[in-house]
Coordinates of C-alpha atoms in Angstrom, one line a residue:
Chain A
M1 CA -101.4 -76.7 45.0
K2 CA -99.6 -74.0 43.1
P3 CA -101.0 -70.5 43.3
K4 CA -102.5 -69.4 40.1
I5 CA -102.8 -65.9 38.9
S6 CA -106.2 -64.8 37.7
F7 CA -106.1 -61.8 35.3
K8 CA -109.9 -61.8 34.8
K9 CA -111.7 -58.5 35.4
H10 CA -114.5 -59.9 37.6
S11 CA -113.9 -60.2 41.3
E12 CA -116.9 -60.7 43.5
L13 CA -114.8 -59.8 46.6
P14 CA -114.3 -56.0 46.8
L15 CA -110.7 -56.4 47.8
E16 CA -109.4 -53.2 46.2
K17 CA -111.6 -51.3 48.8
D18 CA -110.2 -53.2 51.8
G19 CA -109.2 -50.9 54.7
A20 CA -106.2 -53.2 55.3
N21 CA -104.8 -52.4 51.8
L22 CA -103.2 -49.1 52.9
F23 CA -101.6 -50.8 55.9
L24 CA -100.4 -53.6 53.6
K25 CA -99.0 -51.2 51.0
V26 CA -97.1 -49.1 53.6
M27 CA -95.8 -52.3 55.4
T28 CA -94.7 -53.8 52.1
T29 CA -93.1 -50.6 50.9
V30 CA -91.2 -50.1 54.2
S31 CA -90.2 -53.8 54.3
V32 CA -88.8 -53.7 50.8
F33 CA -87.1 -50.4 51.5
V34 CA -85.4 -51.8 54.7
F35 CA -84.7 -55.1 52.8
V36 CA -82.9 -53.1 50.1
L37 CA -80.8 -51.2 52.6
V38 CA -79.9 -54.2 54.7
F39 CA -79.2 -56.3 51.6
A40 CA -76.9 -53.5 50.3
V41 CA -75.1 -53.6 53.6
Y42 CA -74.8 -57.4 53.4
L43 CA -73.4 -57.2 49.8
V44 CA -71.0 -54.4 50.7
L45 CA -69.7 -56.3 53.8
N46 CA -69.2 -59.3 51.5
G47 CA -67.0 -57.3 49.2
V48 CA -65.1 -55.6 52.0
V49 CA -64.4 -58.9 53.8
Q50 CA -63.3 -60.4 50.5
N51 CA -60.9 -57.4 50.0
W52 CA -59.5 -57.6 53.4
T53 CA -59.1 -61.4 53.3
V54 CA -57.1 -61.0 50.1
G55 CA -55.1 -58.3 51.8
M56 CA -54.1 -60.7 54.5
S57 CA -51.6 -62.8 52.5
N58 CA -49.8 -65.7 53.9
T59 CA -46.9 -63.7 55.1
L60 CA -46.3 -61.7 58.2
T61 CA -43.7 -59.3 59.3
V62 CA -42.0 -59.3 62.6
Q63 CA -40.2 -56.2 63.9
L64 CA -37.1 -56.4 66.1
E65 CA -36.8 -53.1 67.9
P66 CA -33.3 -51.7 68.2
S67 CA -31.8 -52.0 71.6
E68 CA -31.3 -48.9 73.7
R69 CA -27.7 -49.9 74.5
A70 CA -25.1 -51.0 72.0
L71 CA -25.0 -54.7 71.5
S72 CA -22.1 -57.0 70.6
A73 CA -22.4 -59.0 67.4
S74 CA -23.0 -62.2 69.3
E75 CA -25.7 -60.6 71.4
Q76 CA -27.3 -59.3 68.2
A77 CA -27.2 -62.7 66.7
Q78 CA -28.7 -64.3 69.8
R79 CA -31.6 -61.9 69.7
R80 CA -32.2 -62.8 66.1
Q81 CA -31.9 -66.5 66.7
V82 CA -34.5 -66.5 69.6
V83 CA -37.1 -65.0 67.2
V84 CA -36.1 -67.3 64.3
D85 CA -36.3 -70.3 66.5
F86 CA -39.6 -69.2 67.8
F87 CA -41.2 -69.1 64.4
E88 CA -39.4 -72.2 63.0
N89 CA -40.9 -74.2 65.8
L90 CA -44.4 -73.2 64.7
D91 CA -46.2 -75.8 62.5
A92 CA -47.9 -73.1 60.4
V93 CA -44.6 -71.5 59.4
E94 CA -43.0 -72.6 56.1
R95 CA -40.0 -70.3 56.0
V96 CA -38.3 -67.5 58.0
G97 CA -35.9 -64.9 56.7
F98 CA -34.5 -61.5 57.7
V99 CA -35.0 -58.6 55.3
S100 CA -31.5 -57.7 54.1
E101 CA -29.9 -54.3 54.5
K102 CA -30.2 -53.8 50.7
Q103 CA -33.9 -54.5 50.9
M104 CA -34.3 -52.2 53.8
Q105 CA -32.5 -49.5 51.9
K106 CA -35.0 -49.9 49.1
L107 CA -37.9 -49.8 51.5
M108 CA -36.7 -46.6 53.0
S109 CA -35.6 -44.9 49.8
P110 CA -39.0 -43.1 49.3
W111 CA -38.4 -41.2 52.6
L112 CA -34.6 -41.1 52.9
G113 CA -33.4 -41.1 49.3
A114 CA -31.6 -43.9 47.4
D115 CA -28.1 -43.0 48.8
A116 CA -28.9 -42.6 52.5
D117 CA -26.8 -44.6 55.0
I118 CA -29.4 -46.4 57.0
S119 CA -26.9 -48.4 59.1
S120 CA -26.5 -45.5 61.5
L121 CA -30.2 -45.1 62.0
P122 CA -32.1 -46.8 64.8
L123 CA -34.3 -48.8 62.5
P124 CA -36.0 -52.0 63.6
E125 CA -34.9 -55.2 61.9
L126 CA -37.6 -56.9 59.9
L127 CA -38.2 -60.6 59.7
D128 CA -40.3 -62.1 56.9
V129 CA -42.3 -65.1 57.9
K130 CA -43.9 -67.2 55.2
L131 CA -46.9 -69.3 56.4
K132 CA -48.1 -72.6 55.0
S133 CA -51.2 -71.9 52.9
D134 CA -53.2 -74.8 54.4
Q135 CA -52.8 -73.8 58.0
N136 CA -54.1 -71.0 60.1
L137 CA -52.1 -69.2 62.7
D138 CA -53.8 -67.7 65.7
M139 CA -52.3 -64.2 65.5
E140 CA -53.3 -63.1 69.0
K141 CA -51.9 -66.2 70.7
T142 CA -48.7 -66.0 68.6
A143 CA -48.2 -62.3 69.4
A144 CA -48.6 -63.0 73.1
A145 CA -46.2 -66.0 73.0
L146 CA -43.7 -64.0 71.1
S147 CA -43.7 -61.0 73.4
E148 CA -43.1 -63.5 76.3
K149 CA -40.2 -65.1 74.5
A150 CA -38.7 -62.0 72.9
P151 CA -40.2 -58.8 74.4
Y152 CA -38.2 -56.7 71.8
A153 CA -40.0 -58.4 68.9
S154 CA -43.5 -57.6 67.8
L155 CA -45.9 -59.0 65.1
D156 CA -47.0 -56.7 62.4
N157 CA -50.2 -55.4 64.1
H158 CA -51.8 -54.3 60.8
R159 CA -52.6 -57.9 60.0
L160 CA -53.8 -58.5 63.5
W161 CA -56.0 -55.5 63.3
L162 CA -57.3 -56.5 59.9
E163 CA -58.1 -60.0 61.3
R164 CA -60.1 -58.4 64.1
L165 CA -61.8 -56.2 61.5
V166 CA -62.8 -59.2 59.4
K167 CA -64.2 -61.0 62.5
F168 CA -66.2 -57.8 63.2
A169 CA -67.4 -57.6 59.6
N170 CA -68.4 -61.2 59.7
V171 CA -70.5 -60.6 62.8
L172 CA -72.1 -57.6 61.0
R173 CA -72.7 -59.8 58.0
L174 CA -74.5 -62.4 60.2
L175 CA -76.6 -59.6 61.8
S176 CA -77.6 -58.2 58.5
F177 CA -78.6 -61.7 57.3
L178 CA -80.7 -62.1 60.5
M179 CA -82.3 -58.7 59.8
L180 CA -83.1 -59.8 56.2
C181 CA -84.9 -62.8 57.7
M182 CA -86.7 -60.6 60.2
V183 CA -87.9 -58.2 57.4
F184 CA -89.0 -61.3 55.4
S185 CA -91.0 -62.7 58.4
V186 CA -92.6 -59.3 59.3
C187 CA -93.7 -59.0 55.6
I188 CA -95.3 -62.5 55.7
L189 CA -97.0 -61.8 59.1
S190 CA -98.4 -58.5 57.8
I191 CA -99.8 -60.1 54.7
S192 CA -101.3 -62.9 56.8
Y193 CA -102.8 -60.5 59.2
A194 CA -104.3 -58.3 56.4
V195 CA -105.7 -61.4 54.6
C196 CA -107.3 -62.8 57.7
T197 CA -108.8 -59.5 58.6
S198 CA -110.1 -59.2 55.0
L199 CA -111.6 -62.7 55.1
A200 CA -113.4 -61.9 58.3
I201 CA -114.8 -58.7 56.8
H202 CA -115.9 -60.5 53.6
R203 CA -117.2 -63.6 55.3
P204 CA -120.8 -63.1 54.2
I205 CA -119.8 -62.7 50.6
I206 CA -117.5 -65.8 50.8
E207 CA -120.4 -67.8 52.3
I208 CA -122.6 -66.8 49.4
L209 CA -119.9 -67.7 46.9
H210 CA -119.5 -71.1 48.6
I211 CA -123.2 -71.8 48.3
M212 CA -123.0 -70.8 44.7
G213 CA -120.5 -73.6 44.2
A214 CA -117.2 -71.7 44.4
K215 CA -114.2 -73.8 45.5
D216 CA -111.8 -72.3 48.0
S217 CA -109.3 -71.8 45.2
Y218 CA -111.8 -69.4 43.5
M219 CA -111.6 -67.0 46.4
A220 CA -107.9 -67.7 47.0
S221 CA -107.1 -66.8 43.4
Q222 CA -108.9 -63.4 43.8
Y223 CA -106.8 -62.7 46.9
A224 CA -103.7 -63.9 45.2
H225 CA -104.4 -61.7 42.2
Q226 CA -105.1 -58.6 44.3
N227 CA -102.0 -59.3 46.5
F228 CA -99.7 -59.9 43.5
I229 CA -100.6 -56.4 42.1
L230 CA -100.3 -54.8 45.6
G231 CA -97.0 -56.6 46.3
F232 CA -95.6 -55.5 43.0
C233 CA -96.5 -51.8 43.3
A234 CA -95.5 -51.5 46.9
G235 CA -92.3 -53.5 46.2
L236 CA -91.5 -51.2 43.3
A237 CA -91.9 -48.1 45.5
G238 CA -89.8 -49.7 48.3
M239 CA -87.1 -50.7 45.8
L240 CA -86.9 -47.3 44.2
L241 CA -86.7 -45.6 47.6
G242 CA -84.1 -48.0 48.7
V243 CA -81.9 -47.5 45.6
L244 CA -82.3 -43.8 46.0
A245 CA -81.1 -44.1 49.6
I246 CA -78.1 -46.3 48.6
K247 CA -77.1 -43.8 45.8
S248 CA -77.3 -41.0 48.3
I249 CA -75.2 -42.8 50.9
G250 CA -72.8 -43.9 48.1
S251 CA -72.2 -40.3 46.9
V252 CA -71.6 -39.2 50.5
A253 CA -69.2 -42.1 51.0
A254 CA -67.4 -41.2 47.8
H255 CA -66.4 -37.9 49.3
L256 CA -64.8 -39.7 52.3
N257 CA -62.3 -41.4 49.9
A258 CA -62.6 -44.5 52.1
T259 CA -60.0 -46.6 50.4
L260 CA -59.9 -49.0 53.3
L261 CA -63.5 -50.0 52.7
G262 CA -62.6 -51.1 49.2
G263 CA -64.9 -48.6 47.4
L264 CA -68.3 -49.8 48.9
S265 CA -69.2 -51.9 45.9
I266 CA -72.5 -53.8 45.6
G267 CA -71.6 -55.3 42.2
W268 CA -73.8 -55.8 39.2
K269 CA -75.3 -59.1 40.5
G270 CA -76.4 -57.3 43.6
W271 CA -78.1 -54.5 41.6
L272 CA -79.7 -57.0 39.4
L273 CA -81.1 -58.8 42.4
M274 CA -82.4 -55.6 43.9
L275 CA -84.1 -54.7 40.6
T276 CA -86.0 -58.0 40.8
L277 CA -87.3 -57.3 44.3
P278 CA -90.7 -56.0 43.2
L279 CA -91.3 -59.3 41.5
W280 CA -90.2 -61.3 44.6
S281 CA -92.4 -59.0 46.7
A282 CA -95.3 -59.7 44.4
L283 CA -94.7 -63.5 44.4
L284 CA -94.3 -63.5 48.2
S285 CA -97.6 -61.5 48.7
M286 CA -99.4 -63.7 46.3
T287 CA -98.3 -67.0 47.8
T288 CA -98.8 -65.9 51.4
A289 CA -102.3 -64.7 50.5
W290 CA -103.1 -67.9 48.7
I291 CA -101.9 -70.1 51.5
N292 CA -103.7 -68.1 54.2
V293 CA -107.0 -67.9 52.4
K294 CA -106.9 -71.7 51.7
R295 CA -106.0 -72.4 55.4
T296 CA -108.7 -70.0 56.8
L297 CA -111.4 -71.2 54.4
R298 CA -110.8 -74.8 55.4
K299 CA -112.3 -73.8 58.8
M300 CA -115.5 -72.6 57.2
V301 CA -118.3 -75.0 56.3
Chain B
M1 CA -131.4 -80.8 31.7
P2 CA -131.3 -82.7 34.9
Q3 CA -132.1 -86.4 34.6
K4 CA -132.7 -89.0 37.2
Q5 CA -129.2 -90.0 38.4
D6 CA -128.0 -93.5 38.6
T7 CA -126.6 -93.4 42.1
I8 CA -126.3 -95.6 45.1
N9 CA -129.3 -93.8 46.6
D10 CA -132.8 -93.6 45.1
Y11 CA -133.4 -90.2 46.5
I12 CA -131.9 -86.9 45.5
V13 CA -132.0 -85.8 49.1
D14 CA -132.1 -88.4 51.9
M15 CA -132.1 -87.5 55.6
R16 CA -131.8 -90.2 58.2
H17 CA -132.3 -89.6 61.9
V18 CA -131.0 -86.0 61.5
G19 CA -130.5 -83.9 64.5
L20 CA -129.4 -80.3 64.5
R21 CA -128.3 -77.8 67.1
Y22 CA -126.3 -74.5 67.0
G23 CA -123.3 -74.6 69.2
N24 CA -124.2 -75.8 72.7
G25 CA -127.8 -74.7 72.3
P26 CA -130.8 -77.0 72.4
E27 CA -131.6 -79.3 69.5
I28 CA -133.8 -77.5 67.0
M29 CA -134.5 -80.7 65.0
T30 CA -134.6 -84.2 66.3
D31 CA -134.7 -87.5 64.5
I32 CA -135.7 -86.0 61.1
N33 CA -136.3 -88.5 58.3
L34 CA -137.0 -87.1 54.9
S35 CA -136.5 -88.5 51.4
L36 CA -137.1 -86.4 48.2
D37 CA -137.5 -88.2 44.9
Y38 CA -135.7 -87.0 41.8
G39 CA -138.0 -84.5 40.1
S40 CA -140.4 -84.1 43.0
F41 CA -142.0 -80.8 44.1
H42 CA -142.7 -80.0 47.8
F43 CA -143.8 -77.0 49.8
L44 CA -142.2 -76.6 53.2
T45 CA -144.3 -75.1 55.9
G46 CA -144.0 -74.4 59.6
K47 CA -144.3 -71.6 62.1
S48 CA -141.5 -69.0 62.3
G49 CA -138.6 -70.5 64.1
A50 CA -139.8 -74.1 63.3
G51 CA -136.5 -74.7 61.4
K52 CA -137.5 -74.3 57.7
T53 CA -134.4 -72.3 56.9
S54 CA -132.2 -74.7 58.8
L55 CA -133.7 -77.7 57.0
L56 CA -133.0 -75.9 53.7
S57 CA -129.5 -75.1 54.9
L58 CA -128.9 -78.8 55.5
M59 CA -130.0 -79.5 51.9
Y60 CA -127.8 -76.8 50.3
L61 CA -124.9 -78.0 52.4
A62 CA -124.4 -74.8 54.4
L63 CA -124.9 -76.8 57.6
K64 CA -123.8 -80.2 58.7
P65 CA -126.2 -82.2 60.9
T66 CA -125.1 -82.8 64.5
A67 CA -126.7 -86.2 64.4
G68 CA -127.7 -88.6 61.6
T69 CA -126.8 -88.4 57.9
V70 CA -127.7 -86.2 55.0
T71 CA -127.3 -87.7 51.6
V72 CA -127.5 -85.4 48.6
F73 CA -127.1 -86.7 45.0
G74 CA -126.3 -90.1 46.6
K75 CA -123.3 -88.7 48.5
N76 CA -123.2 -88.6 52.3
T77 CA -122.3 -85.0 53.0
G78 CA -120.5 -86.1 56.2
F79 CA -117.8 -87.7 54.0
A80 CA -117.6 -85.2 51.2
D81 CA -114.5 -83.1 51.0
R82 CA -114.5 -79.4 50.4
D83 CA -114.1 -79.6 46.6
D84 CA -116.8 -82.3 46.4
M85 CA -119.2 -80.0 48.4
A86 CA -118.5 -77.2 46.0
L87 CA -119.2 -79.4 43.0
M88 CA -122.5 -80.6 44.7
R89 CA -123.5 -77.0 45.4
R90 CA -123.1 -76.2 41.7
R91 CA -126.0 -78.6 41.0
L92 CA -128.2 -76.7 43.5
G93 CA -130.1 -73.4 43.1
V94 CA -131.0 -71.5 46.3
V95 CA -133.3 -68.5 46.7
F96 CA -132.8 -67.0 50.2
Q97 CA -135.6 -65.2 52.1
D98 CA -133.3 -62.2 52.6
F99 CA -132.0 -62.6 49.0
R100 CA -128.3 -62.6 50.1
L101 CA -127.2 -60.8 47.0
L102 CA -123.8 -59.3 46.6
E103 CA -125.0 -55.8 47.2
H104 CA -121.9 -54.1 45.7
L105 CA -122.3 -55.8 42.4
S106 CA -124.7 -55.1 39.5
A107 CA -127.8 -57.3 38.9
F108 CA -125.9 -58.8 35.9
D109 CA -122.8 -59.7 38.0
N110 CA -125.0 -61.2 40.7
V111 CA -126.8 -63.5 38.3
A112 CA -123.5 -64.4 36.6
V113 CA -121.9 -65.6 39.9
P114 CA -122.9 -69.3 39.6
L115 CA -121.7 -69.4 36.0
R116 CA -118.4 -67.7 36.7
V117 CA -117.5 -69.9 39.7
R118 CA -117.7 -72.9 37.4
G119 CA -115.4 -71.2 35.0
M120 CA -117.8 -70.5 32.1
G121 CA -116.5 -68.2 29.3
E122 CA -117.7 -64.6 29.4
N123 CA -119.5 -64.8 26.0
E124 CA -121.7 -67.6 27.2
V125 CA -122.2 -65.9 30.6
R126 CA -123.3 -62.7 28.8
R127 CA -125.7 -64.6 26.6
R128 CA -127.3 -66.7 29.3
V129 CA -127.5 -63.9 31.9
G130 CA -128.9 -61.4 29.4
E131 CA -131.6 -63.9 28.4
L132 CA -132.7 -64.6 31.9
L133 CA -132.7 -60.9 32.9
R134 CA -135.0 -60.3 30.0
W135 CA -137.3 -63.0 31.2
V136 CA -137.5 -61.7 34.7
E137 CA -138.0 -58.2 33.2
L138 CA -134.8 -56.8 34.8
E139 CA -132.9 -56.1 31.6
K140 CA -132.9 -52.3 32.1
Y141 CA -131.5 -52.8 35.6
R142 CA -128.7 -55.1 34.5
D143 CA -126.0 -52.6 35.3
K144 CA -127.6 -51.2 38.4
I145 CA -125.9 -51.9 41.7
C146 CA -128.1 -54.3 43.8
S147 CA -128.1 -52.1 46.9
T148 CA -130.1 -49.6 44.8
L149 CA -132.8 -52.1 43.7
S150 CA -136.2 -52.4 45.3
G151 CA -137.2 -55.5 47.3
G152 CA -139.1 -57.0 44.4
E153 CA -136.3 -56.4 42.0
K154 CA -133.8 -58.0 44.3
Q155 CA -136.1 -61.0 44.7
R156 CA -136.1 -61.5 40.9
V157 CA -132.4 -61.1 40.7
A158 CA -132.1 -63.8 43.5
I159 CA -134.4 -66.1 41.6
A160 CA -132.5 -65.5 38.3
R161 CA -129.3 -66.3 40.1
A162 CA -130.8 -69.6 41.5
V163 CA -132.0 -70.9 38.2
I164 CA -129.2 -69.7 35.8
N165 CA -127.3 -72.9 36.3
R166 CA -130.4 -75.1 35.5
P167 CA -130.1 -76.7 38.9
E168 CA -131.1 -80.3 39.7
I169 CA -132.5 -79.1 43.0
L170 CA -134.1 -75.7 43.6
L171 CA -134.5 -74.6 47.2
A172 CA -136.5 -71.4 47.7
D173 CA -137.2 -69.7 51.0
E174 CA -140.3 -67.5 50.5
P175 CA -139.6 -66.8 46.9
T176 CA -142.8 -64.8 46.2
G177 CA -142.8 -62.9 49.5
S178 CA -141.7 -59.6 48.1
V179 CA -143.2 -59.5 44.7
D180 CA -146.7 -58.6 43.4
D181 CA -149.2 -61.3 42.4
D182 CA -148.4 -61.1 38.7
I183 CA -144.6 -61.5 39.1
G184 CA -145.3 -64.1 41.8
S185 CA -147.3 -66.2 39.4
R186 CA -144.6 -65.9 36.7
I187 CA -142.0 -67.1 39.2
M188 CA -144.2 -70.0 40.3
K189 CA -144.7 -70.9 36.6
L190 CA -140.9 -70.9 36.1
F191 CA -140.5 -73.2 39.1
V192 CA -143.3 -75.5 37.8
E193 CA -141.7 -75.5 34.3
L194 CA -138.2 -76.3 35.8
N195 CA -139.8 -79.1 37.8
R196 CA -141.4 -80.5 34.6
L197 CA -138.0 -80.5 33.0
G198 CA -136.7 -82.6 35.9
T199 CA -135.6 -80.2 38.6
T200 CA -136.5 -81.1 42.2
V201 CA -138.2 -78.2 43.9
V202 CA -138.6 -77.3 47.6
I203 CA -140.4 -74.1 48.4
A204 CA -140.6 -72.8 52.0
T205 CA -143.6 -70.6 52.4
H206 CA -146.1 -69.3 54.9
S207 CA -148.7 -68.7 52.2
T208 CA -151.6 -71.1 52.4
E209 CA -153.0 -69.4 49.3
L210 CA -149.9 -70.3 47.3
I211 CA -150.1 -74.0 48.6
S212 CA -153.7 -74.3 47.7
R213 CA -153.1 -73.1 44.2
Y214 CA -150.7 -75.9 43.4
N215 CA -151.2 -79.6 43.7
Y216 CA -148.0 -80.6 45.5
P217 CA -147.2 -82.4 48.7
R218 CA -146.3 -80.4 51.8
I219 CA -143.6 -81.0 54.4
H220 CA -144.6 -79.5 57.7
L221 CA -142.1 -78.8 60.5
E222 CA -143.4 -78.7 64.0
N223 CA -142.0 -79.4 67.4
K224 CA -138.6 -80.3 66.1
S225 CA -139.9 -83.0 63.8
L226 CA -141.7 -83.1 60.4
K227 CA -144.7 -84.6 58.7
V228 CA -145.3 -84.9 55.0
F229 CA -148.9 -84.2 53.8
P230 CA -150.3 -85.2 50.4
P231 CA -151.2 -82.7 47.8
Q232 CA -154.2 -80.6 48.7
G233 CA -154.3 -77.9 46.1
R234 CA -155.8 -77.6 42.6
K235 CA -154.3 -79.6 39.8
T236 CA -151.0 -77.9 38.9
D237 CA -152.0 -77.4 35.2
E238 CA -155.0 -75.3 36.3
A239 CA -152.9 -73.0 38.6

């Protein structure tokens, strides 16, 4: 049966004077506050992971460190060929190509100027590796295999580091999701506990109401009504405190200029969901109360 | 007003081989057989602890027998679901010995409970409760919280609550115990009048004087069983 909200003034059960109300208000406020914070972390992590994933395009760069001794042209070519062969033999690789001297000149121009002669500098050679979009390359294994085959070559470790960071962020995302589930469960358990305590306290009144012909749903609707209001007010307080905390953290983070974190954005959909939390809290309180009252009353005569 | 019902059972209350015990305690009633006709009036007597209140509790469905069957309004209470029980209780009126009022509510709200639980509109509730409170001379106490009322006032509130729904069965446990003779007589007149209009009435009492004043049969509980005695009082019209 669906919970129904009763807006009638008369309530035979003095629920608004229940001692458990304060406990329930505090628990719900704290739960919604924690929920807002964890939810914000979850949303931020979502955005950050998305930014980082986009940053990891389907190309990677391999550096060939310059040799300490002068190499002949054929030795130079052999060094290059070993690395090219290594990548061309990988299934995930689509195309391999060295960065030309002209391109290198362009890359270095911000530091050395447009006319600098870079041929005399001990700069590493760069190899562009284009990956197939439908295949994944295990960066750690590839890096290990490459250093075995060509110790002078190394994978661009920024991508590797970013990949590890994404994995870490995903673990955090999972943890924050589990925390959301825990907060949700604690909220339900608190309401159930408060309702069961209240039912035990008001048992004599409930017995009289039963004898007067009240159905279980009559008492349940009084509890649902009371808990809807309580859940909404406590949810509103928790939400406002949570939003305030997020704004405070946001303004502190803004001073850090953490560009790597992609601006810590929650997004308008996230804010909208947070603003509806008092309503969700009210509905959760109401439904939990309704179900618990019905279940407990079934055990009475 | 209540009419004789066309049901599968000829009695409004029918108890067959009823036994009752609380928890694992000894049986307080054994093999009770009792049938109440529609529109009948009975006194219920017995010593303290004989089981009068328990017998009434079985009738108003607050207890289920541990043996035998209790049929009320033609329905075996053993097979009635919770909502059925609630609907059956709406056809009953009960006056408790200890009143069992909702002490935190006003006299008006207490009397209004049976009407509100059945979802009656507030205008009709106000009209009917106001009328009845006037009749039991409690109109000036209508907004007074019940915990502040005297014993006699509480008793009248309890009686008003029991009859507000125009019940088909009225079960009263010592209904005149806490009121003076004048109010007691008026209450008894109300019960007699309700009975004339078709309500089945059972009144548990210790008062032999009350029984002798009215010409109704008496159910007597003793040694875990009961006996029904024929009317012994004056003719009801004279009382």
